[in-house]
Amino acid sequence: PGRHLDMMEDAAIRALAEKNIAQTREIYERSKTALDTVLESWERSFDAVGQGAVALNRKVIDIAQRNINSGFDLAKNLAAAKNLAEAMELQAAYWKKQFGALQSQAEEVRTLSSKVTADAAEPIKAQMTRGLD
């Protein structure tokens, strides 16, 4: 009987953890939607140079959202782990995947940042060229 109660408690704790994770994810999704609305409003009000800054901001936010979602997935998997060894394996796999993702994300930001900088400098270069003619 004692073992059965322990299993029931474990199941109840897992269910509660999964419910908390789901509720937290729902709150996050609502705030993400509100942020997207603000960004769309900014996009409509910026000129071409400002659009580059908005694109860069969007990229950074997109990366943050991907990382947060990955964290939610880890939390959900940890809540369902059967034992400490499985939880440790899940965490190790998560960090290995996350390290690769962070390197890729840094390259995404670097590439977009270079493009935004070049695009912003283009009108200045054109103006200087016209001034020299």
GROMACS .gro file of N, CA, C and O in nm, residues 4-133:
model
  520
    4HIS      N    1   0.210   0.207  -0.343
    4HIS     CA    2   0.102   0.256  -0.427
    4HIS      C    3   0.074   0.404  -0.400
    4HIS      O    4   0.053   0.483  -0.492
    5LEU      N    5   0.078   0.442  -0.272
    5LEU     CA    6   0.057   0.583  -0.236
    5LEU      C    7   0.169   0.670  -0.291
    5LEU      O    8   0.144   0.781  -0.341
    6ASP      N    9   0.293   0.620  -0.284
    6ASP     CA   10   0.406   0.696  -0.339
    6ASP      C   11   0.388   0.719  -0.489
    6ASP      O   12   0.414   0.829  -0.539
    7MET      N   13   0.343   0.616  -0.560
    7MET     CA   14   0.321   0.629  -0.703
    7MET      C   15   0.210   0.728  -0.732
    7MET      O   16   0.219   0.808  -0.827
    8MET      N   17   0.105   0.727  -0.649
    8MET     CA   18  -0.005   0.822  -0.668
    8MET      C   19   0.043   0.964  -0.641
    8MET      O   20   0.008   1.058  -0.713
    9GLU      N   21   0.127   0.982  -0.538
    9GLU     CA   22   0.181   1.115  -0.508
    9GLU      C   23   0.270   1.164  -0.622
    9GLU      O   24   0.262   1.280  -0.662
   10ASP      N   25   0.357   1.074  -0.673
   10ASP     CA   26   0.442   1.111  -0.785
   10ASP      C   27   0.358   1.155  -0.905
   10ASP      O   28   0.388   1.255  -0.970
   11ALA      N   29   0.253   1.080  -0.935
   11ALA     CA   30   0.166   1.113  -1.049
   11ALA      C   31   0.097   1.248  -1.026
   11ALA      O   32   0.086   1.329  -1.118
   12ALA      N   33   0.053   1.272  -0.903
   12ALA     CA   34  -0.013   1.400  -0.872
   12ALA      C   35   0.085   1.516  -0.885
   12ALA      O   36   0.050   1.622  -0.939
   13ILE      N   37   0.208   1.496  -0.838
   13ILE     CA   38   0.310   1.602  -0.848
   13ILE      C   39   0.342   1.629  -0.995
   13ILE      O   40   0.352   1.744  -1.037
   14ARG      N   41   0.357   1.522  -1.074
   14ARG     CA   42   0.384   1.539  -1.217
   14ARG      C   43   0.270   1.614  -1.286
   14ARG      O   44   0.292   1.704  -1.366
   15ALA      N   45   0.147   1.575  -1.254
   15ALA     CA   46   0.031   1.640  -1.315
   15ALA      C   47   0.027   1.788  -1.279
   15ALA      O   48  -0.001   1.873  -1.364
   16LEU      N   49   0.056   1.820  -1.153
   16LEU     CA   50   0.058   1.959  -1.108
   16LEU      C   51   0.169   2.037  -1.180
   16LEU      O   52   0.146   2.149  -1.227
   17ALA      N   53   0.287   1.976  -1.190
   17ALA     CA   54   0.398   2.042  -1.259
   17ALA      C   55   0.363   2.069  -1.405
   17ALA      O   56   0.386   2.178  -1.457
   18GLU      N   57   0.306   1.969  -1.472
   18GLU     CA   58   0.269   1.985  -1.612
   18GLU      C   59   0.161   2.093  -1.628
   18GLU      O   60   0.164   2.171  -1.723
   19LYS      N   61   0.067   2.098  -1.534
   19LYS     CA   62  -0.039   2.200  -1.540
   19LYS      C   63   0.023   2.339  -1.521
   19LYS      O   64  -0.013   2.433  -1.594
   20ASN      N   65   0.116   2.353  -1.426
   20ASN     CA   66   0.182   2.482  -1.404
   20ASN      C   67   0.260   2.526  -1.527
   20ASN      O   68   0.260   2.643  -1.565
   21ILE      N   69   0.329   2.430  -1.590
   21ILE     CA   70   0.406   2.461  -1.711
   21ILE      C   71   0.312   2.507  -1.822
   21ILE      O   72   0.338   2.605  -1.891
   22ALA      N   73   0.201   2.437  -1.839
   22ALA     CA   74   0.103   2.472  -1.943
   22ALA      C   75   0.046   2.612  -1.918
   22ALA      O   76   0.031   2.692  -2.011
   23GLN      N   77   0.014   2.643  -1.791
   23GLN     CA   78  -0.041   2.775  -1.759
   23GLN      C   79   0.063   2.885  -1.782
   23GLN      O   80   0.031   2.992  -1.836
   24THR      N   81   0.187   2.859  -1.744
   24THR     CA   82   0.293   2.957  -1.765
   24THR      C   83   0.315   2.980  -1.914
   24THR      O   84   0.330   3.094  -1.959
   25ARG      N   85   0.313   2.872  -1.992
   25ARG     CA   86   0.329   2.884  -2.137
   25ARG      C   87   0.214   2.966  -2.197
   25ARG      O   88   0.235   3.048  -2.286
   26GLU      N   89   0.093   2.946  -2.146
   26GLU     CA   90  -0.023   3.020  -2.197
   26GLU      C   91  -0.007   3.170  -2.169
   26GLU      O   92  -0.033   3.254  -2.257
   27ILE      N   93   0.038   3.204  -2.050
   27ILE     CA   94   0.062   3.346  -2.015
   27ILE      C   95   0.168   3.404  -2.107
   27ILE      O   96   0.155   3.515  -2.160
   28TYR      N   97   0.276   3.328  -2.127
   28TYR     CA   98   0.383   3.371  -2.216
   28TYR      C   99   0.331   3.395  -2.358
   28TYR      O  100   0.363   3.495  -2.421
   29GLU      N  101   0.249   3.303  -2.409
   29GLU     CA  102   0.196   3.316  -2.545
   29GLU      C  103   0.111   3.443  -2.558
   29GLU      O  104   0.117   3.512  -2.660
   30ARG      N  105   0.031   3.473  -2.454
   30ARG     CA  106  -0.051   3.595  -2.459
   30ARG      C  107   0.038   3.720  -2.462
   30ARG      O  108   0.011   3.814  -2.537
   31SER      N  109   0.143   3.721  -2.381
   31SER     CA  110   0.231   3.839  -2.380
   31SER      C  111   0.308   3.849  -2.510
   31SER      O  112   0.334   3.958  -2.559
   32LYS      N  113   0.343   3.734  -2.571
   32LYS     CA  114   0.411   3.733  -2.700
   32LYS      C  115   0.322   3.794  -2.807
   32LYS      O  116   0.367   3.873  -2.890
   33THR      N  117   0.194   3.763  -2.804
   33THR     CA  118   0.099   3.817  -2.901
   33THR      C  119   0.090   3.969  -2.885
   33THR      O  120   0.088   4.042  -2.985
   34ALA      N  121   0.087   4.016  -2.762
   34ALA     CA  122   0.083   4.161  -2.738
   34ALA      C  123   0.210   4.227  -2.791
   34ALA      O  124   0.204   4.334  -2.853
   35LEU      N  125   0.324   4.166  -2.770
   35LEU     CA  126   0.450   4.220  -2.819
   35LEU      C  127   0.451   4.224  -2.971
   35LEU      O  128   0.495   4.323  -3.031
   36ASP      N  129   0.402   4.121  -3.035
   36ASP     CA  130   0.394   4.118  -3.182
   36ASP      C  131   0.310   4.234  -3.234
   36ASP      O  132   0.344   4.297  -3.335
   37THR      N  133   0.202   4.265  -3.165
   37THR     CA  134   0.114   4.376  -3.205
   37THR      C  135   0.190   4.509  -3.198
   37THR      O  136   0.181   4.591  -3.289
   38VAL      N  137   0.268   4.528  -3.091
   38VAL     CA  138   0.347   4.650  -3.076
   38VAL      C  139   0.451   4.659  -3.187
   38VAL      O  140   0.468   4.765  -3.249
   39LEU      N  141   0.519   4.549  -3.216
   39LEU     CA  142   0.620   4.549  -3.322
   39LEU      C  143   0.559   4.581  -3.458
   39LEU      O  144   0.617   4.657  -3.536
   40GLU      N  145   0.442   4.526  -3.485
   40GLU     CA  146   0.375   4.555  -3.613
   40GLU      C  147   0.341   4.704  -3.623
   40GLU      O  148   0.355   4.765  -3.730
   41SER      N  149   0.301   4.762  -3.512
   41SER     CA  150   0.271   4.905  -3.511
   41SER      C  151   0.398   4.987  -3.540
   41SER      O  152   0.396   5.082  -3.617
   42TRP      N  153   0.510   4.949  -3.478
   42TRP     CA  154   0.637   5.016  -3.504
   42TRP      C  155   0.677   5.005  -3.650
   42TRP      O  156   0.721   5.101  -3.710
   43GLU      N  157   0.661   4.885  -3.706
   43GLU     CA  158   0.700   4.862  -3.845
   43GLU      C  159   0.628   4.957  -3.939
   43GLU      O  160   0.685   5.004  -4.037
   44ARG      N  161   0.501   4.983  -3.911
   44ARG     CA  162   0.423   5.072  -3.998
   44ARG      C  163   0.470   5.217  -3.986
   44ARG      O  164   0.450   5.295  -4.078
   45SER      N  165   0.532   5.253  -3.875
   45SER     CA  166   0.567   5.393  -3.855
   45SER      C  167   0.714   5.425  -3.886
   45SER      O  168   0.751   5.541  -3.887
   46PHE      N  169   0.797   5.324  -3.915
   46PHE     CA  170   0.937   5.349  -3.942
   46PHE      C  171   0.965   5.363  -4.091
   46PHE      O  172   0.899   5.303  -4.174
   47ASP      N  173   1.071   5.439  -4.122
   47ASP     CA  174   1.118   5.447  -4.261
   47ASP      C  175   1.207   5.326  -4.290
   47ASP      O  176   1.220   5.236  -4.208
   48ALA      N  177   1.269   5.325  -4.406
   48ALA     CA  178   1.348   5.209  -4.449
   48ALA      C  179   1.462   5.178  -4.352
   48ALA      O  180   1.488   5.062  -4.321
   49VAL      N  181   1.532   5.279  -4.303
   49VAL     CA  182   1.641   5.255  -4.209
   49VAL      C  183   1.587   5.198  -4.079
   49VAL      O  184   1.642   5.103  -4.024
   50GLY      N  185   1.475   5.254  -4.034
   50GLY     CA  186   1.411   5.203  -3.913
   50GLY      C  187   1.364   5.060  -3.929
   50GLY      O  188   1.364   4.982  -3.834
   51GLN      N  189   1.325   5.024  -4.051
   51GLN     CA  190   1.280   4.887  -4.078
   51GLN      C  191   1.391   4.786  -4.047
   51GLN      O  192   1.364   4.678  -3.997
   52GLY      N  193   1.514   4.824  -4.077
   52GLY     CA  194   1.627   4.736  -4.047
   52GLY      C  195   1.640   4.714  -3.898
   52GLY      O  196   1.664   4.601  -3.852
   53ALA      N  197   1.624   4.820  -3.821
   53ALA     CA  198   1.632   4.808  -3.675
   53ALA      C  199   1.519   4.721  -3.623
   53ALA      O  200   1.539   4.637  -3.534
   54VAL      N  201   1.399   4.738  -3.681
   54VAL     CA  202   1.285   4.656  -3.641
   54VAL      C  203   1.312   4.510  -3.674
   54VAL      O  204   1.285   4.420  -3.594
   55ALA      N  205   1.367   4.486  -3.793
   55ALA     CA  206   1.398   4.347  -3.834
   55ALA      C  207   1.498   4.285  -3.738
   55ALA      O  208   1.484   4.167  -3.700
   56LEU      N  209   1.596   4.363  -3.697
   56LEU     CA  210   1.695   4.312  -3.602
   56LEU      C  211   1.630   4.282  -3.467
   56LEU      O  212   1.654   4.177  -3.407
   57ASN      N  213   1.543   4.374  -3.422
   57ASN     CA  214   1.470   4.351  -3.296
   57ASN      C  215   1.384   4.225  -3.306
   57ASN      O  216   1.379   4.145  -3.214
   58ARG      N  217   1.317   4.211  -3.420
   58ARG     CA  218   1.233   4.092  -3.440
   58ARG      C  219   1.315   3.964  -3.434
   58ARG      O  220   1.272   3.864  -3.380
   59LYS      N  221   1.434   3.967  -3.494
   59LYS     CA  222   1.521   3.850  -3.494
   59LYS      C  223   1.561   3.814  -3.351
   59LYS      O  224   1.556   3.698  -3.311
   60VAL      N  225   1.600   3.914  -3.273
   60VAL     CA  226   1.640   3.890  -3.134
   60VAL      C  227   1.523   3.834  -3.054
   60VAL      O  228   1.538   3.739  -2.977
   61ILE      N  229   1.404   3.890  -3.075
   61ILE     CA  230   1.285   3.842  -3.004
   61ILE      C  231   1.250   3.701  -3.048
   61ILE      O  232   1.216   3.615  -2.966
   62ASP      N  233   1.261   3.674  -3.178
   62ASP     CA  234   1.235   3.539  -3.230
   62ASP      C  235   1.329   3.438  -3.165
   62ASP      O  236   1.287   3.330  -3.123
   63ILE      N  237   1.455   3.473  -3.155
   63ILE     CA  238   1.553   3.384  -3.092
   63ILE      C  239   1.517   3.361  -2.945
   63ILE      O  240   1.520   3.248  -2.896
   64ALA      N  241   1.483   3.468  -2.876
   64ALA     CA  242   1.444   3.455  -2.734
   64ALA      C  243   1.323   3.363  -2.721
   64ALA      O  244   1.317   3.277  -2.632
   65GLN      N  245   1.226   3.379  -2.811
   65GLN     CA  246   1.105   3.296  -2.806
   65GLN      C  247   1.139   3.149  -2.831
   65GLN      O  248   1.085   3.061  -2.764
   66ARG      N  249   1.228   3.123  -2.927
   66ARG     CA  250   1.269   2.985  -2.952
   66ARG      C  251   1.335   2.925  -2.829
   66ARG      O  252   1.309   2.810  -2.792
   67ASN      N  253   1.420   3.004  -2.763
   67ASN     CA  254   1.489   2.955  -2.644
   67ASN      C  255   1.392   2.932  -2.528
   67ASN      O  256   1.404   2.833  -2.454
   68ILE      N  257   1.295   3.021  -2.514
   68ILE     CA  258   1.195   3.004  -2.408
   68ILE      C  259   1.112   2.879  -2.434
   68ILE      O  260   1.086   2.800  -2.343
   69ASN      N  261   1.070   2.860  -2.560
   69ASN     CA  262   0.993   2.740  -2.593
   69ASN      C  263   1.074   2.613  -2.566
   69ASN      O  264   1.019   2.514  -2.515
   70SER      N  265   1.200   2.617  -2.597
   70SER     CA  266   1.287   2.503  -2.571
   70SER      C  267   1.294   2.478  -2.419
   70SER      O  268   1.292   2.363  -2.374
   71GLY      N  269   1.300   2.585  -2.341
   71GLY     CA  270   1.301   2.572  -2.195
   71GLY      C  271   1.171   2.512  -2.143
   71GLY      O  272   1.173   2.430  -2.050
   72PHE      N  273   1.058   2.554  -2.201
   72PHE     CA  274   0.929   2.496  -2.163
   72PHE      C  275   0.927   2.346  -2.191
   72PHE      O  276   0.879   2.267  -2.111
   73ASP      N  277   0.979   2.310  -2.308
   73ASP     CA  278   0.982   2.168  -2.344
   73ASP      C  279   1.067   2.089  -2.245
   73ASP      O  280   1.029   1.979  -2.204
   74LEU      N  281   1.181   2.145  -2.206
   74LEU     CA  282   1.266   2.078  -2.108
   74LEU      C  283   1.192   2.061  -1.976
   74LEU      O  284   1.192   1.953  -1.917
   75ALA      N  285   1.127   2.167  -1.929
   75ALA     CA  286   1.054   2.161  -1.802
   75ALA      C  287   0.946   2.053  -1.807
   75ALA      O  288   0.929   1.975  -1.712
   76LYS      N  289   0.874   2.048  -1.918
   76LYS     CA  290   0.769   1.947  -1.934
   76LYS      C  291   0.829   1.806  -1.931
   76LYS      O  292   0.776   1.716  -1.865
   77ASN      N  293   0.940   1.786  -2.002
   77ASN     CA  294   1.006   1.656  -2.004
   77ASN      C  295   1.061   1.618  -1.867
   77ASN      O  296   1.053   1.503  -1.825
   78LEU      N  297   1.116   1.716  -1.796
   78LEU     CA  298   1.168   1.689  -1.662
   78LEU      C  299   1.055   1.649  -1.567
   78LEU      O  300   1.072   1.562  -1.482
   79ALA      N  301   0.940   1.715  -1.583
   79ALA     CA  302   0.826   1.683  -1.497
   79ALA      C  303   0.781   1.539  -1.520
   79ALA      O  304   0.729   1.474  -1.428
   80ALA      N  305   0.801   1.488  -1.640
   80ALA     CA  306   0.759   1.352  -1.672
   80ALA      C  307   0.870   1.248  -1.653
   80ALA      O  308   0.846   1.128  -1.671
   81ALA      N  309   0.990   1.294  -1.615
   81ALA     CA  310   1.102   1.201  -1.598
   81ALA      C  311   1.069   1.098  -1.489
   81ALA      O  312   1.008   1.131  -1.387
   82LYS      N  313   1.109   0.975  -1.514
   82LYS     CA  314   1.078   0.866  -1.420
   82LYS      C  315   1.174   0.860  -1.303
   82LYS      O  316   1.140   0.808  -1.198
   83ASN      N  317   1.296   0.911  -1.323
   83ASN     CA  318   1.395   0.905  -1.214
   83ASN      C  319   1.502   1.012  -1.238
   83ASN      O  320   1.501   1.081  -1.341
   84LEU      N  321   1.594   1.023  -1.144
   84LEU     CA  322   1.698   1.125  -1.150
   84LEU      C  323   1.789   1.103  -1.271
   84LEU      O  324   1.828   1.199  -1.337
   85ALA      N  325   1.822   0.978  -1.300
   85ALA     CA  326   1.911   0.949  -1.414
   85ALA      C  327   1.849   0.998  -1.545
   85ALA      O  328   1.916   1.059  -1.628
   86GLU      N  329   1.719   0.974  -1.562
   86GLU     CA  330   1.651   1.019  -1.684
   86GLU      C  331   1.649   1.171  -1.689
   86GLU      O  332   1.671   1.232  -1.794
   87ALA      N  333   1.626   1.235  -1.575
   87ALA     CA  334   1.624   1.381  -1.569
   87ALA      C  335   1.761   1.438  -1.607
   87ALA      O  336   1.771   1.536  -1.682
   88MET      N  337   1.867   1.374  -1.559
   88MET     CA  338   2.003   1.420  -1.591
   88MET      C  339   2.031   1.403  -1.741
   88MET      O  340   2.091   1.491  -1.803
   89GLU      N  341   1.986   1.293  -1.799
   89GLU     CA  342   2.004   1.270  -1.943
   89GLU      C  343   1.930   1.377  -2.024
   89GLU      O  344   1.983   1.429  -2.123
   90LEU      N  345   1.808   1.407  -1.981
   90LEU     CA  346   1.729   1.509  -2.050
   90LEU      C  347   1.799   1.645  -2.046
   90LEU      O  348   1.806   1.716  -2.146
   91GLN      N  349   1.853   1.679  -1.928
   91GLN     CA  350   1.922   1.808  -1.915
   91GLN      C  351   2.048   1.812  -1.999
   91GLN      O  352   2.077   1.912  -2.064
   92ALA      N  353   2.124   1.703  -1.999
   92ALA     CA  354   2.247   1.699  -2.078
   92ALA      C  355   2.215   1.715  -2.227
   92ALA      O  356   2.282   1.791  -2.298
   93ALA      N  357   2.112   1.645  -2.274
   93ALA     CA  358   2.073   1.656  -2.415
   93ALA      C  359   2.026   1.798  -2.447
   93ALA      O  360   2.059   1.853  -2.553
   94TYR      N  361   1.951   1.857  -2.354
   94TYR     CA  362   1.901   1.993  -2.374
   94TYR      C  363   2.018   2.091  -2.390
   94TYR      O  364   2.020   2.172  -2.482
   95TRP      N  365   2.115   2.084  -2.298
   95TRP     CA  366   2.226   2.179  -2.302
   95TRP      C  367   2.314   2.159  -2.424
   95TRP      O  368   2.364   2.256  -2.482
   96LYS      N  369   2.331   2.034  -2.467
   96LYS     CA  370   2.408   2.007  -2.588
   96LYS      C  371   2.338   2.072  -2.709
   96LYS      O  372   2.401   2.141  -2.790
   97LYS      N  373   2.208   2.050  -2.719
   97LYS     CA  374   2.129   2.108  -2.829
   97LYS      C  375   2.129   2.261  -2.819
   97LYS      O  376   2.144   2.331  -2.918
   98GLN      N  377   2.112   2.312  -2.697
   98GLN     CA  378   2.105   2.457  -2.676
   98GLN      C  379   2.236   2.525  -2.713
   98GLN      O  380   2.236   2.633  -2.770
   99PHE      N  381   2.349   2.461  -2.681
   99PHE     CA  382   2.479   2.520  -2.714
   99PHE      C  383   2.492   2.536  -2.866
   99PHE      O  384   2.533   2.641  -2.915
  100GLY      N  385   2.452   2.433  -2.940
  100GLY     CA  386   2.455   2.442  -3.087
  100GLY      C  387   2.361   2.550  -3.137
  100GLY      O  388   2.395   2.626  -3.229
  101ALA      N  389   2.243   2.559  -3.076
  101ALA     CA  390   2.145   2.660  -3.117
  101ALA      C  391   2.198   2.800  -3.091
  101ALA      O  392   2.180   2.890  -3.173
  102LEU      N  393   2.264   2.821  -2.978
  102LEU     CA  394   2.316   2.954  -2.945
  102LEU      C  395   2.422   2.998  -3.045
  102LEU      O  396   2.426   3.115  -3.084
  103GLN      N  397   2.506   2.904  -3.089
  103GLN     CA  398   2.607   2.939  -3.190
  103GLN      C  399   2.539   2.980  -3.321
  103GLN      O  400   2.576   3.080  -3.383
  104SER      N  401   2.439   2.904  -3.361
  104SER     CA  402   2.365   2.933  -3.484
  104SER      C  403   2.292   3.068  -3.472
  104SER      O  404   2.291   3.148  -3.566
  105GLN      N  405   2.233   3.094  -3.356
  105GLN     CA  406   2.159   3.218  -3.334
  105GLN      C  407   2.253   3.339  -3.337
  105GLN      O  408   2.218   3.444  -3.392
  106ALA      N  409   2.371   3.323  -3.281
  106ALA     CA  410   2.468   3.434  -3.284
  106ALA      C  411   2.504   3.467  -3.429
  106ALA      O  412   2.516   3.585  -3.465
  107GLU      N  413   2.519   3.365  -3.512
  107GLU     CA  414   2.549   3.387  -3.654
  107GLU      C  415   2.432   3.456  -3.724
  107GLU      O  416   2.452   3.546  -3.806
  108GLU      N  417   2.308   3.416  -3.691
  108GLU     CA  418   2.190   3.480  -3.751
  108GLU      C  419   2.189   3.630  -3.720
  108GLU      O  420   2.165   3.713  -3.809
  109VAL      N  421   2.215   3.664  -3.594
  109VAL     CA  422   2.213   3.804  -3.552
  109VAL      C  423   2.329   3.880  -3.619
  109VAL      O  424   2.310   3.992  -3.667
  110ARG      N  425   2.446   3.819  -3.624
  110ARG     CA  426   2.563   3.883  -3.686
  110ARG      C  427   2.535   3.913  -3.834
  110ARG      O  428   2.562   4.023  -3.882
  111THR      N  429   2.479   3.817  -3.905
  111THR     CA  430   2.449   3.834  -4.048
  111THR      C  431   2.348   3.946  -4.069
  111THR      O  432   2.368   4.035  -4.153
  112LEU      N  433   2.238   3.943  -3.994
  112LEU     CA  434   2.135   4.046  -4.009
  112LEU      C  435   2.188   4.183  -3.968
  112LEU      O  436   2.162   4.283  -4.034
  113SER      N  437   2.266   4.187  -3.862
  113SER     CA  438   2.323   4.313  -3.814
  113SER      C  439   2.413   4.375  -3.921
  113SER      O  440   2.407   4.496  -3.946
  114SER      N  441   2.493   4.293  -3.988
  114SER     CA  442   2.580   4.343  -4.095
  114SER      C  443   2.497   4.401  -4.208
  114SER      O  444   2.529   4.506  -4.264
  115LYS      N  445   2.389   4.332  -4.244
  115LYS     CA  446   2.302   4.379  -4.352
  115LYS      C  447   2.234   4.510  -4.314
  115LYS      O  448   2.229   4.604  -4.394
  116VAL      N  449   2.185   4.518  -4.191
  116VAL     CA  450   2.117   4.641  -4.146
  116VAL      C  451   2.215   4.757  -4.148
  116VAL      O  452   2.183   4.867  -4.194
  117THR      N  453   2.338   4.734  -4.102
  117THR     CA  454   2.440   4.839  -4.100
  117THR      C  455   2.472   4.884  -4.243
  117THR      O  456   2.480   5.004  -4.271
  118ALA      N  457   2.488   4.787  -4.334
  118ALA     CA  458   2.518   4.822  -4.474
  118ALA      C  459   2.402   4.898  -4.536
  118ALA      O  460   2.424   4.998  -4.607
  119ASP      N  461   2.279   4.854  -4.511
  119ASP     CA  462   2.162   4.923  -4.565
  119ASP      C  463   2.151   5.066  -4.512
  119ASP      O  464   2.115   5.158  -4.586
  120ALA      N  465   2.182   5.083  -4.384
  120ALA     CA  466   2.173   5.217  -4.324
  120ALA      C  467   2.281   5.309  -4.380
  120ALA      O  468   2.261   5.429  -4.396
  121ALA      N  469   2.397   5.253  -4.414
  121ALA     CA  470   2.507   5.334  -4.465
  121ALA      C  471   2.490   5.370  -4.613
  121ALA      O  472   2.548   5.467  -4.662
  122GLU      N  473   2.409   5.294  -4.685
  122GLU     CA  474   2.393   5.314  -4.830
  122GLU      C  475   2.350   5.456  -4.868
  122GLU      O  476   2.412   5.517  -4.955
  123PRO      N  477   2.247   5.514  -4.803
  123PRO     CA  478   2.208   5.651  -4.841
  123PRO      C  479   2.320   5.753  -4.815
  123PRO      O  480   2.337   5.848  -4.891
  124ILE      N  481   2.398   5.729  -4.710
  124ILE     CA  482   2.508   5.820  -4.678
  124ILE      C  483   2.614   5.811  -4.788
  124ILE      O  484   2.664   5.912  -4.837
  125LYS      N  485   2.647   5.687  -4.829
  125LYS     CA  486   2.745   5.668  -4.937
  125LYS      C  487   2.697   5.734  -5.065
  125LYS      O  488   2.774   5.802  -5.135
  126ALA      N  489   2.570   5.715  -5.096
  126ALA     CA  490   2.514   5.774  -5.219
  126ALA      C  491   2.522   5.926  -5.214
  126ALA      O  492   2.558   5.991  -5.313
  127GLN      N  493   2.492   5.985  -5.100
  127GLN     CA  494   2.497   6.129  -5.083
  127GLN      C  495   2.639   6.179  -5.099
  127GLN      O  496   2.664   6.280  -5.166
  128MET      N  497   2.735   6.108  -5.042
  128MET     CA  498   2.876   6.148  -5.053
  128MET      C  499   2.921   6.137  -5.198
  128MET      O  500   2.994   6.224  -5.247
  129THR      N  501   2.880   6.033  -5.268
  129THR     CA  502   2.919   6.015  -5.409
  129THR      C  503   2.863   6.130  -5.493
  129THR      O  504   2.935   6.187  -5.576
  130ARG      N  505   2.736   6.165  -5.469
  130ARG     CA  506   2.677   6.277  -5.543
  130ARG      C  507   2.749   6.408  -5.511
  130ARG      O  508   2.768   6.493  -5.598
  131GLY      N  509   2.791   6.423  -5.385
  131GLY     CA  510   2.862   6.544  -5.345
  131GLY      C  511   2.997   6.557  -5.411
  131GLY      O  512   3.045   6.667  -5.437
  132LEU      N  513   3.061   6.442  -5.439
  132LEU     CA  514   3.192   6.444  -5.504
  132LEU      C  515   3.184   6.468  -5.653
  132LEU      O  516   3.281   6.509  -5.717
  133ASP      N  517   3.069   6.440  -5.713
  133ASP     CA  518   3.054   6.454  -5.859
  133ASP      C  519   3.047   6.596  -5.904
  133ASP      O  520   3.034   6.693  -5.856
   0.00000   0.00000   0.00000
